[in-house]
mmCIF file of C-alpha atoms and ligand atoms in Angstrom:
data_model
loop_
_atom_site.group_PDB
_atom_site.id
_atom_site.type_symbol
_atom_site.label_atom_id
_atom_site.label_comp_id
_atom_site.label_asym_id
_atom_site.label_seq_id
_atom_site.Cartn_x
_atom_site.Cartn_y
_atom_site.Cartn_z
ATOM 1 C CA UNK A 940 110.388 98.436 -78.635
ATOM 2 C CA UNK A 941 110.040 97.239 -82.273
ATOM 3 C CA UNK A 942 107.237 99.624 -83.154
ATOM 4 C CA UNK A 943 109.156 102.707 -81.760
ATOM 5 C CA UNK A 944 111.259 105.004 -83.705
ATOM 6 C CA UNK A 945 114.290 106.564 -82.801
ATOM 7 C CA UNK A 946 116.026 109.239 -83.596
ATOM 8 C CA UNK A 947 119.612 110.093 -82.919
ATOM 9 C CA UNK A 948 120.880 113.653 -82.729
ATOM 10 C CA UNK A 949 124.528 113.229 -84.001
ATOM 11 C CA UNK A 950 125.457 110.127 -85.551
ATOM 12 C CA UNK A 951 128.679 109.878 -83.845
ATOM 13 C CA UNK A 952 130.783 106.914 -81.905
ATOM 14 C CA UNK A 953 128.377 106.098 -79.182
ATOM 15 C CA UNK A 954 124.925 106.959 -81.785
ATOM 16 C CA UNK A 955 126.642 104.523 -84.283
ATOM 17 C CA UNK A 956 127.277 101.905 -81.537
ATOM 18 C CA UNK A 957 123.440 102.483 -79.876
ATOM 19 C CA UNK A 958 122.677 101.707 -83.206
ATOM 20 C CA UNK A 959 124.500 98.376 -83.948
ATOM 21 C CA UNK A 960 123.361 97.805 -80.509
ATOM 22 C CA UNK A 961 119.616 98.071 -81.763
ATOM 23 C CA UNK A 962 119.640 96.327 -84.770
ATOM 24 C CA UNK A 963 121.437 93.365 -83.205
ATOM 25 C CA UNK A 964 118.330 93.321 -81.204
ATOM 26 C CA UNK A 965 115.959 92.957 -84.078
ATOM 27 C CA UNK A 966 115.058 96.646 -83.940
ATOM 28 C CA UNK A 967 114.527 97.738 -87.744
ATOM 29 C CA UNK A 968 116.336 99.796 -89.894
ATOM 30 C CA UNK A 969 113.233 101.851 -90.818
ATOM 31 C CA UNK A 970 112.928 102.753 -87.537
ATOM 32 C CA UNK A 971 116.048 104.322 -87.139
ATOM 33 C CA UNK A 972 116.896 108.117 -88.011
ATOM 34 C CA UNK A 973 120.069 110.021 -87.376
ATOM 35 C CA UNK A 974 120.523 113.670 -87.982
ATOM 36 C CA UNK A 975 124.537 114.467 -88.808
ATOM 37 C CA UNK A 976 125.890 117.328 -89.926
ATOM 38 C CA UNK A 977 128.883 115.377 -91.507
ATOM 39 C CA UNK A 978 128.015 114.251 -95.187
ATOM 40 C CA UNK A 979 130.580 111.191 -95.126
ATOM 41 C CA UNK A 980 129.239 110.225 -91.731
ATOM 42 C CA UNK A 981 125.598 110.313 -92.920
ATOM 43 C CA UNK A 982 126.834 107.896 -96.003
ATOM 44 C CA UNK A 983 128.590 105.487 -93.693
ATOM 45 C CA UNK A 984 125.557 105.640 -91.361
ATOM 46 C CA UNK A 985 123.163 104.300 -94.524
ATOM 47 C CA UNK A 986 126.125 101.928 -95.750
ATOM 48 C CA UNK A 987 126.943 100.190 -92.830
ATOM 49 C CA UNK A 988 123.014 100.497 -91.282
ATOM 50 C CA UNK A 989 120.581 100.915 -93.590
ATOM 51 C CA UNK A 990 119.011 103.599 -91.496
ATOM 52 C CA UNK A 991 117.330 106.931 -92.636
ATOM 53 C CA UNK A 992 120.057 110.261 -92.266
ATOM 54 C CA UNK A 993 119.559 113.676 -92.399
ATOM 55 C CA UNK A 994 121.694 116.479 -91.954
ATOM 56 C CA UNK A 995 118.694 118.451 -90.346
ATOM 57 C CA UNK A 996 118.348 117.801 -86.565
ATOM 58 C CA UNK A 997 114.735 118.768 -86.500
ATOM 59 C CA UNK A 998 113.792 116.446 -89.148
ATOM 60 C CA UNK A 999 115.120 113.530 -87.540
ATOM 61 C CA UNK A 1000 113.544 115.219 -84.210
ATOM 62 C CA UNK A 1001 110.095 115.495 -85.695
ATOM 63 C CA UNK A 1002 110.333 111.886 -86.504
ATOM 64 C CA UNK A 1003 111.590 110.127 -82.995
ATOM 65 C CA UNK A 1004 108.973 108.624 -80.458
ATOM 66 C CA UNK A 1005 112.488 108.912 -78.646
ATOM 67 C CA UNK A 1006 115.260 110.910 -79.701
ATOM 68 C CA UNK A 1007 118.306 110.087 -78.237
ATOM 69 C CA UNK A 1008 121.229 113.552 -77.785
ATOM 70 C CA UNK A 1009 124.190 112.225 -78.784
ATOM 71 C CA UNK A 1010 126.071 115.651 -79.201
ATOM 72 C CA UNK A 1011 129.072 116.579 -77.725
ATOM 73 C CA UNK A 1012 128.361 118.475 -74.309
ATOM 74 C CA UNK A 1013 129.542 121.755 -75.414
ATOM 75 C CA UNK A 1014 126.891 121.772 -78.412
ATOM 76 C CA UNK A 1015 123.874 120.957 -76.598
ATOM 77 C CA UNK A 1016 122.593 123.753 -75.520
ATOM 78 C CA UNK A 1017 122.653 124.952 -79.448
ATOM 79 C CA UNK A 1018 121.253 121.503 -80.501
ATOM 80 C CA UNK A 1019 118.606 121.572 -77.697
ATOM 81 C CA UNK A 1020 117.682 125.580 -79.058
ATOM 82 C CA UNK A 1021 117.369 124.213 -82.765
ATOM 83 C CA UNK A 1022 115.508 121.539 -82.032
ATOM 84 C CA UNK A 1023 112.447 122.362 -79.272
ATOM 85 C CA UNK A 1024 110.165 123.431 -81.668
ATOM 86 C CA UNK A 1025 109.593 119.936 -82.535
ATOM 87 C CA UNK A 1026 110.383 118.201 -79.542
ATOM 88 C CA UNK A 1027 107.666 120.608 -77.947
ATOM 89 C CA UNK A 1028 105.427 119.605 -80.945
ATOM 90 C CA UNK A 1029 104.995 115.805 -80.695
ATOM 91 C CA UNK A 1030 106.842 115.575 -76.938
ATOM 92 C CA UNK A 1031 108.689 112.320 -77.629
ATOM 93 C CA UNK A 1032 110.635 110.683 -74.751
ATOM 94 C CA UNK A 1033 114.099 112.756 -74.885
ATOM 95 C CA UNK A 1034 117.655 110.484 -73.195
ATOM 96 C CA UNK A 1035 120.716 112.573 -73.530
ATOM 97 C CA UNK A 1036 124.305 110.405 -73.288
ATOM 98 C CA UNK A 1037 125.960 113.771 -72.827
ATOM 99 C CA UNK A 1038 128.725 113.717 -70.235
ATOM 100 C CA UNK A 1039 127.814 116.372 -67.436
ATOM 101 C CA UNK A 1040 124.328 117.520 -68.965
ATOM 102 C CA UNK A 1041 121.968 117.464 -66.022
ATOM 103 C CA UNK A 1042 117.997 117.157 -66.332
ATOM 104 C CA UNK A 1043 117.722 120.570 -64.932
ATOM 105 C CA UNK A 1044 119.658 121.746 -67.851
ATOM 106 C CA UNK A 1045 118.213 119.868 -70.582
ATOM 107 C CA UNK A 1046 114.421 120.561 -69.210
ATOM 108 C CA UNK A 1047 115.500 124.109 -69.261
ATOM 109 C CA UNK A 1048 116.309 124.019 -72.601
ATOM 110 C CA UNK A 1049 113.444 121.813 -74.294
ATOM 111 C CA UNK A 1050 110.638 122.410 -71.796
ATOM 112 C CA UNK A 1051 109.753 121.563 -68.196
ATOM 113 C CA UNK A 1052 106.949 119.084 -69.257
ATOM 114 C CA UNK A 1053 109.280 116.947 -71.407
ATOM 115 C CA UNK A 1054 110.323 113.448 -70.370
ATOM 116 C CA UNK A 1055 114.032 113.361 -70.096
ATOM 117 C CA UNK A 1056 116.087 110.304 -69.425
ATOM 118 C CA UNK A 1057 119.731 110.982 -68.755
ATOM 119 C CA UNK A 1058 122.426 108.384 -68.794
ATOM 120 C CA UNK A 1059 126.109 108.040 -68.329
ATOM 121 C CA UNK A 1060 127.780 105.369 -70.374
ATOM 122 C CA UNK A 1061 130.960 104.630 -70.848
ATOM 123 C CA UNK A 1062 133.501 103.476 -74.041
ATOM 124 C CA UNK A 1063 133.412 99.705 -74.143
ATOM 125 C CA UNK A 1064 129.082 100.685 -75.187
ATOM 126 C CA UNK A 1065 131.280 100.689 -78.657
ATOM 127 C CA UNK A 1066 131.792 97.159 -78.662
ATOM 128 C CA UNK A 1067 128.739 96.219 -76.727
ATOM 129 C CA UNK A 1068 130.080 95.872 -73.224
ATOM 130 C CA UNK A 1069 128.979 99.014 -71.742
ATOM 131 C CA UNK A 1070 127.785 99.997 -67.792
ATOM 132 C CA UNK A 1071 125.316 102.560 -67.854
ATOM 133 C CA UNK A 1072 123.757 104.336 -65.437
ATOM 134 C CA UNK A 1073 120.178 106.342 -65.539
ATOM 135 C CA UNK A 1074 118.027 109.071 -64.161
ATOM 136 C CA UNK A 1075 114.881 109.851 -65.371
ATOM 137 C CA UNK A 1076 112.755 113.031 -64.700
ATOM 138 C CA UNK A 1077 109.503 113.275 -63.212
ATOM 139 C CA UNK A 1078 107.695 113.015 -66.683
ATOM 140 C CA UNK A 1079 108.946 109.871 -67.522
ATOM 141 C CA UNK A 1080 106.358 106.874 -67.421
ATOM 142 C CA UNK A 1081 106.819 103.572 -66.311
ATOM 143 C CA UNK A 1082 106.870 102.079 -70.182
ATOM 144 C CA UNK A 1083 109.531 105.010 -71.538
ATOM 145 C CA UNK A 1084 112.079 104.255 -67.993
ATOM 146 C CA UNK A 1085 111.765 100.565 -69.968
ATOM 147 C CA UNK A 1086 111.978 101.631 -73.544
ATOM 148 C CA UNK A 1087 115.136 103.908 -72.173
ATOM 149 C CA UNK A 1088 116.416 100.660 -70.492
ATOM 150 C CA UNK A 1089 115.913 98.425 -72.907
ATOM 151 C CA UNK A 1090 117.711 100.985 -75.780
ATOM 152 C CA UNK A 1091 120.797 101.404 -73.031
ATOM 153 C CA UNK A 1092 120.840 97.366 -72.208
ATOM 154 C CA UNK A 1093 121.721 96.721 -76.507
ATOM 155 C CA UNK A 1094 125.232 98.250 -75.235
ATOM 156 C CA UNK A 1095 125.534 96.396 -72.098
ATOM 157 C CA UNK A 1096 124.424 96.927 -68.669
ATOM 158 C CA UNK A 1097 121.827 99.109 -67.644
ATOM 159 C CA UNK A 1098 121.137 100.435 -64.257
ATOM 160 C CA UNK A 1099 119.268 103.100 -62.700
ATOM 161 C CA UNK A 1100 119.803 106.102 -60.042
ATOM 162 C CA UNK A 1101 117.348 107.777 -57.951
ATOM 163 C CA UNK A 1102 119.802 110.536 -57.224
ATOM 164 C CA UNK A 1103 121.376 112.514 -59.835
ATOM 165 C CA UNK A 1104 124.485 114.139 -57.817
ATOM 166 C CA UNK A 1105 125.511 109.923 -58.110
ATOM 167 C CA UNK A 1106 126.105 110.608 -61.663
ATOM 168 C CA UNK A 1107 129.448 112.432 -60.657
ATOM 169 C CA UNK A 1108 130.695 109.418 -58.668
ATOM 170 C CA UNK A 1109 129.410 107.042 -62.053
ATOM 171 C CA UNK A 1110 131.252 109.079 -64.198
ATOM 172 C CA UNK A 1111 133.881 109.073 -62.023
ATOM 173 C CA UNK A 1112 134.005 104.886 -61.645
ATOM 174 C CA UNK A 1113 132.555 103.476 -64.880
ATOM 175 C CA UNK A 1114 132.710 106.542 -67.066
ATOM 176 C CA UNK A 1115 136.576 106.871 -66.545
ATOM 177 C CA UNK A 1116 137.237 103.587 -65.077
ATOM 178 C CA UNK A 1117 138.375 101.722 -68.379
ATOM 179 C CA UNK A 1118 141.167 104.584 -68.554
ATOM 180 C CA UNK A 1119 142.127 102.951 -64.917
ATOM 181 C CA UNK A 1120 142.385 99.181 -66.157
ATOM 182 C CA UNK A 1121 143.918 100.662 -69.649
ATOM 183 C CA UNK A 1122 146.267 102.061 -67.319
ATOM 184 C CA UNK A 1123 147.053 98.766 -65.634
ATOM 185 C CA UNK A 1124 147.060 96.704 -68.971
ATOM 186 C CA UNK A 1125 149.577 99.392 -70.251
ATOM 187 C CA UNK A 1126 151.394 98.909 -66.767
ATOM 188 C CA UNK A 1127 151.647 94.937 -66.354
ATOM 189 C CA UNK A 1128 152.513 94.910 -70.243
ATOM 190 C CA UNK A 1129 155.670 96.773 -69.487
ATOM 191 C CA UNK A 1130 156.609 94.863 -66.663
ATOM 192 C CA UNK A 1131 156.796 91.986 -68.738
ATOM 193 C CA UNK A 1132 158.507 93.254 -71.351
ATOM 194 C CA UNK A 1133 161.278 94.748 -68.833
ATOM 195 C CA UNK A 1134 161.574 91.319 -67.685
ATOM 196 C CA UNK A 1135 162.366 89.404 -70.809
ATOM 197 C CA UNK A 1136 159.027 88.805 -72.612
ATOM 198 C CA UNK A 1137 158.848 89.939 -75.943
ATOM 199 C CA UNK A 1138 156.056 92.356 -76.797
ATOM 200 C CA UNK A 1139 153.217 90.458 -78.409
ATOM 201 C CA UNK A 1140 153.321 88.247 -75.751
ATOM 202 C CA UNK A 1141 153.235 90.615 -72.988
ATOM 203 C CA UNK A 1142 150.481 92.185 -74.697
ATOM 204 C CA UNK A 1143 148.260 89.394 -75.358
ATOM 205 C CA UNK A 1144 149.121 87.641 -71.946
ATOM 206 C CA UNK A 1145 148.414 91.071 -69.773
ATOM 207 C CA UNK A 1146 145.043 91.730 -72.099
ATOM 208 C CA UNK A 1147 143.969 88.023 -72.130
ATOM 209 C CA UNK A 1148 143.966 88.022 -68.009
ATOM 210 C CA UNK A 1149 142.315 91.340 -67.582
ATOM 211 C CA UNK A 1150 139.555 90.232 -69.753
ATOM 212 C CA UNK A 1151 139.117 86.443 -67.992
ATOM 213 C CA UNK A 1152 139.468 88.274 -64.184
ATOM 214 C CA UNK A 1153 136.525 90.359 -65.119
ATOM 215 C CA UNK A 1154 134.579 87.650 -66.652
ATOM 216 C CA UNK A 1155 135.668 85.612 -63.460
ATOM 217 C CA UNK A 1156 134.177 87.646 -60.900
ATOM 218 C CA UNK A 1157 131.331 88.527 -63.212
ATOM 219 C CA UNK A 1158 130.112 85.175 -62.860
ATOM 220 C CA UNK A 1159 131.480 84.284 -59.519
ATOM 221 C CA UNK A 1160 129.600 84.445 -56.627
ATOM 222 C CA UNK A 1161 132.567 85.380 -54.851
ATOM 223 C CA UNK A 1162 133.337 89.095 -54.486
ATOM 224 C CA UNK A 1163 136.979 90.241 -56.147
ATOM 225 C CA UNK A 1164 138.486 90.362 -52.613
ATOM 226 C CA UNK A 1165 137.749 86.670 -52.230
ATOM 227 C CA UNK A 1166 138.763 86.000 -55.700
ATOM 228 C CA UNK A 1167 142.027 87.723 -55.000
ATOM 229 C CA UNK A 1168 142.923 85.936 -51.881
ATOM 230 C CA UNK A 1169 142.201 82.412 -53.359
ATOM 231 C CA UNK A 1170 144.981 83.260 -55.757
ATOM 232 C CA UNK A 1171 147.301 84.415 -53.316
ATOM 233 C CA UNK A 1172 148.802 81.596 -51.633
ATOM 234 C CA UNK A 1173 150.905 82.447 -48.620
ATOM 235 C CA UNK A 1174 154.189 83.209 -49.215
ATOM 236 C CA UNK A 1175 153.806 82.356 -52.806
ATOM 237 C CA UNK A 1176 154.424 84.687 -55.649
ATOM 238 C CA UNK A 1177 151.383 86.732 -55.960
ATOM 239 C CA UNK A 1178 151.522 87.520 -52.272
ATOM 240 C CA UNK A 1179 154.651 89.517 -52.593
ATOM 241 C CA UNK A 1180 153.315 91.260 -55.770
ATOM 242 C CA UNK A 1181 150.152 92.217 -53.903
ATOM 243 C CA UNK A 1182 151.820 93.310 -50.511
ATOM 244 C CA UNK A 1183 154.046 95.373 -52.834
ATOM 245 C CA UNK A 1184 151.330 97.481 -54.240
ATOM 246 C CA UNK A 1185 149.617 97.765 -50.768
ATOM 247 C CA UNK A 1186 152.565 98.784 -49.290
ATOM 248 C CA UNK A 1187 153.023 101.336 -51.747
ATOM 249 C CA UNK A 1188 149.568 102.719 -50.782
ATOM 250 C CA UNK A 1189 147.430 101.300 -53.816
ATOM 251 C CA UNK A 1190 144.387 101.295 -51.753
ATOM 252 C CA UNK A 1191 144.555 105.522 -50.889
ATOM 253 C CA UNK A 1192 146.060 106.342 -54.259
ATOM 254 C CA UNK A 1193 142.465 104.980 -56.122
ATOM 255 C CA UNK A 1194 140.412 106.761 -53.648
ATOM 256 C CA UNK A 1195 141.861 109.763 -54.255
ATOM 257 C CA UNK A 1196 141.754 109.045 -58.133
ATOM 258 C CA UNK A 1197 138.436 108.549 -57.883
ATOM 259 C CA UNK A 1198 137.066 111.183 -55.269
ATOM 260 C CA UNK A 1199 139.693 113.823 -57.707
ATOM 261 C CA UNK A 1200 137.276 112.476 -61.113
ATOM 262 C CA UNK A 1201 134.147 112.722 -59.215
ATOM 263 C CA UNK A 1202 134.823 116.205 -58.068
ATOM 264 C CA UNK A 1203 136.131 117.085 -61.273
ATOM 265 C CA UNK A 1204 133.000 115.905 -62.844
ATOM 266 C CA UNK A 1205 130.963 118.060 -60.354
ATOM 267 C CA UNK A 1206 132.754 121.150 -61.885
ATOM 268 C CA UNK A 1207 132.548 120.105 -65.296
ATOM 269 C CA UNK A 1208 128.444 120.050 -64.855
ATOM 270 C CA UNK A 1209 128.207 123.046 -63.208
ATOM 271 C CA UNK A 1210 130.388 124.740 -65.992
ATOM 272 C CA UNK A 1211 128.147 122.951 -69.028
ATOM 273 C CA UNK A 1212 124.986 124.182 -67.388
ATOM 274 C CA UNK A 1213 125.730 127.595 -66.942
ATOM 275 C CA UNK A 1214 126.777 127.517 -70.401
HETATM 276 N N1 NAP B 1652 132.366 107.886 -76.326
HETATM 277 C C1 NAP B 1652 132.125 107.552 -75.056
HETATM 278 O O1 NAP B 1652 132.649 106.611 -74.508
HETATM 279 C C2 NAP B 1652 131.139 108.305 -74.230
HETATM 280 C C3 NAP B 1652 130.945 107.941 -72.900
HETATM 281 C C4 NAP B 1652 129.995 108.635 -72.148
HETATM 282 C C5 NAP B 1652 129.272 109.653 -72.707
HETATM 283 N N2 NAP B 1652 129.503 109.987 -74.016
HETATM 284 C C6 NAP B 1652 128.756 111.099 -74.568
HETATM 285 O O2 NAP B 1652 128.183 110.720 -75.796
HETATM 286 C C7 NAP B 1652 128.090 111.872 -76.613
HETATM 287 C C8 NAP B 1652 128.613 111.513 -77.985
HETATM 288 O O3 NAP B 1652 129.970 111.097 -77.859
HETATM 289 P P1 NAP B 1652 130.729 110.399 -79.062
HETATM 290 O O4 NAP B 1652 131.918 109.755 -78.501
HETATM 291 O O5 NAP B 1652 129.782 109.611 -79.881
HETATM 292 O O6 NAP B 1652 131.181 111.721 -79.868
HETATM 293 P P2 NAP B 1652 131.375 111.909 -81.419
HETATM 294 O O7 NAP B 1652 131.864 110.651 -82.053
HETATM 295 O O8 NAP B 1652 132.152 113.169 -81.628
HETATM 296 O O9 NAP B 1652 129.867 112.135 -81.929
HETATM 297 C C9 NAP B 1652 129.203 113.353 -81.903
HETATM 298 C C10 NAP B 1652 128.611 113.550 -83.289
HETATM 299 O O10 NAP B 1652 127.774 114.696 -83.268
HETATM 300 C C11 NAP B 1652 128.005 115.404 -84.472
HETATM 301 N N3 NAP B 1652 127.637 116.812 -84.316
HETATM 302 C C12 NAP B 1652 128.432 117.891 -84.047
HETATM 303 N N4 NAP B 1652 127.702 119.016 -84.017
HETATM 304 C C13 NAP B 1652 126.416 118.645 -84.256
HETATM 305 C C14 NAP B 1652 125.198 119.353 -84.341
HETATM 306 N N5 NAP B 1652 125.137 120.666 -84.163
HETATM 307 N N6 NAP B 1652 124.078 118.655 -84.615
HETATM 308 C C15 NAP B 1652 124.100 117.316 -84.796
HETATM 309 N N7 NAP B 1652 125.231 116.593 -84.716
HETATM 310 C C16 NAP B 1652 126.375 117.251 -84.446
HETATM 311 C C17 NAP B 1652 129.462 115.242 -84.726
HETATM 312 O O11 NAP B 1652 129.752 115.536 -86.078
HETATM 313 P P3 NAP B 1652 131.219 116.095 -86.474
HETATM 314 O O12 NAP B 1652 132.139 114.936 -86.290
HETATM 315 O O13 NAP B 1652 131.055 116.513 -87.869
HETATM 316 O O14 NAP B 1652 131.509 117.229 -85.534
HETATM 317 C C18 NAP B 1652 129.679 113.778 -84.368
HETATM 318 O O15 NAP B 1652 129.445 112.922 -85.460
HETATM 319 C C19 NAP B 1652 128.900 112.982 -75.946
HETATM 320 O O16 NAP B 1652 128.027 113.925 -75.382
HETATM 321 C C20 NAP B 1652 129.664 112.289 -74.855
HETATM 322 O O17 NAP B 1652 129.783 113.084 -73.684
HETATM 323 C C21 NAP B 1652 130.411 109.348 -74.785
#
């Protein structure tokens, strides 16, 4: 991947933390281009990176043996308009990170016989502890599914789909799911506070545990059912807490949170590509 450039279309949140994400991986500056139409953004881009701006997407375009989409959904179809005659030119290997943009869509826009990877990633990509997902068209190659890989894996985890309508249900569970532990965080912080604990220390205690249970059944070989029951001695403390929030219908109340997003999600797409 070190002799590939890239090009980012909108040198936003998630372009600027692809691109930490990349240079942490020995990836080169020079490689690097980012088209932005915002002139302070395109001077903290070359501050903080080094890398090469522009505010012209179809320079940085021209340049990419990848260019990466890193609009926001409702502008890609203008983005994708301004920018085919030289994706159509050199026919780099195109990933778009926009939320809802299918293949069909983007292929539309840029050409049938471009290879288009599409992936879903989600907010913690900003500090390099993302879950990705992918789909790649029929035009992508074996070595450009790895280049797209390897250029999602510098923001965390990686994996791919073979069926796109999955991307709803992604979206739905990694896309929004750190909005669902958030949630909890914000949740278990209060209960501590209403019980006596002063605020930094319900803060840091709540955020502290959520981050070492994840890292726990990251590298457990247990699954988090297991996990949860060896901590939940009977009759004991967290027993009560648990039964509480299974009597009070836990389990349904996340299915139906999640089958809501991934439905929602369904819309959204269908409302982006008619666009
Ligand atoms: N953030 C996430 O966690 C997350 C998760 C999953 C997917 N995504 C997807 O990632 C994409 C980028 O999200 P983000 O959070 O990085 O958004 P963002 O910070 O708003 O970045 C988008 C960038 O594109 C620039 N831009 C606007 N119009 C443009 C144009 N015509 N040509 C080139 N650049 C243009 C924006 O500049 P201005 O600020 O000047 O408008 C902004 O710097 C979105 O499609 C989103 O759906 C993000």
């Amino acid at each position: 991947m070190n002799d590939t450039k890239i090009a980012f279309i909108g040198g936003g949140n998630m372009a600027a933390s692809l691109i930490g994400g990349l240079l942490g991986g020995h990836v080169k500056p020079n490689m690097l281009w980012v088209s932005e139409p915002n002139a302070e953004q395109r001077q903290q881009l070359s501050i903080n990176f080094n890398v090469q701006t522009t505010a012209d997407n179809s320079t940085a375009a021209a340049q990419g043996d990848v260019v990466v989409l890193a609009v926001k959904p409702q502008v890609m179809h203008a983005v994708a308009d301004e920018i085919k005659p030289a994706i159509q030119q050199h026919k780099p290997l195109v990933i778009t990170i926009a939320a809802g943009i299918r293949l069909a869509s983007i292929a539309g826009w840029l050409g049938d016989d471009i290879p288009v990877v599409r992936a879903m990633p989600n907010t913690p990509a900003l500090v390099q502890t993302g879950a990705s997902a992918l789909i790649a068209n029929q035009e992508v190659t074996a070595a450009q599914r790895n280049l797209a890989e390897s250029i999602m894996r510098s923001v965390g985890l990686a994996l791919w789909l073979e069926d796109e309508a999955l991307m709803d249900v992604v979206t739905a569970v990694s896309g929004s799911g750190p909005a669902y532990f958030f949630l909890v965080m914000e949740i278990l912080q209060a209960a501590g506070e209403t019980l006596g604990l002063d605020r930094e220390s319900a803060r840091l205690l709540s955020l502290q545990t959520a981050f070492g249970s994840a890292k726990m059944a990251l590298e457990s070989t247990h699954d988090p059912a297991t996990l949860r029951r060896h901590v939940t001695s009977p009759g004991g403390t967290t027993e009560r807490a648990i039964n509480t929030l299974l009597d009070g219908n836990i389990r349904q109340l996340f299915m139906d949170a999640v089958a809501n997003a991934t439905q929602r999600s369904r819309d959204l797409a269908r409302q982006l590509g008619e666009s």
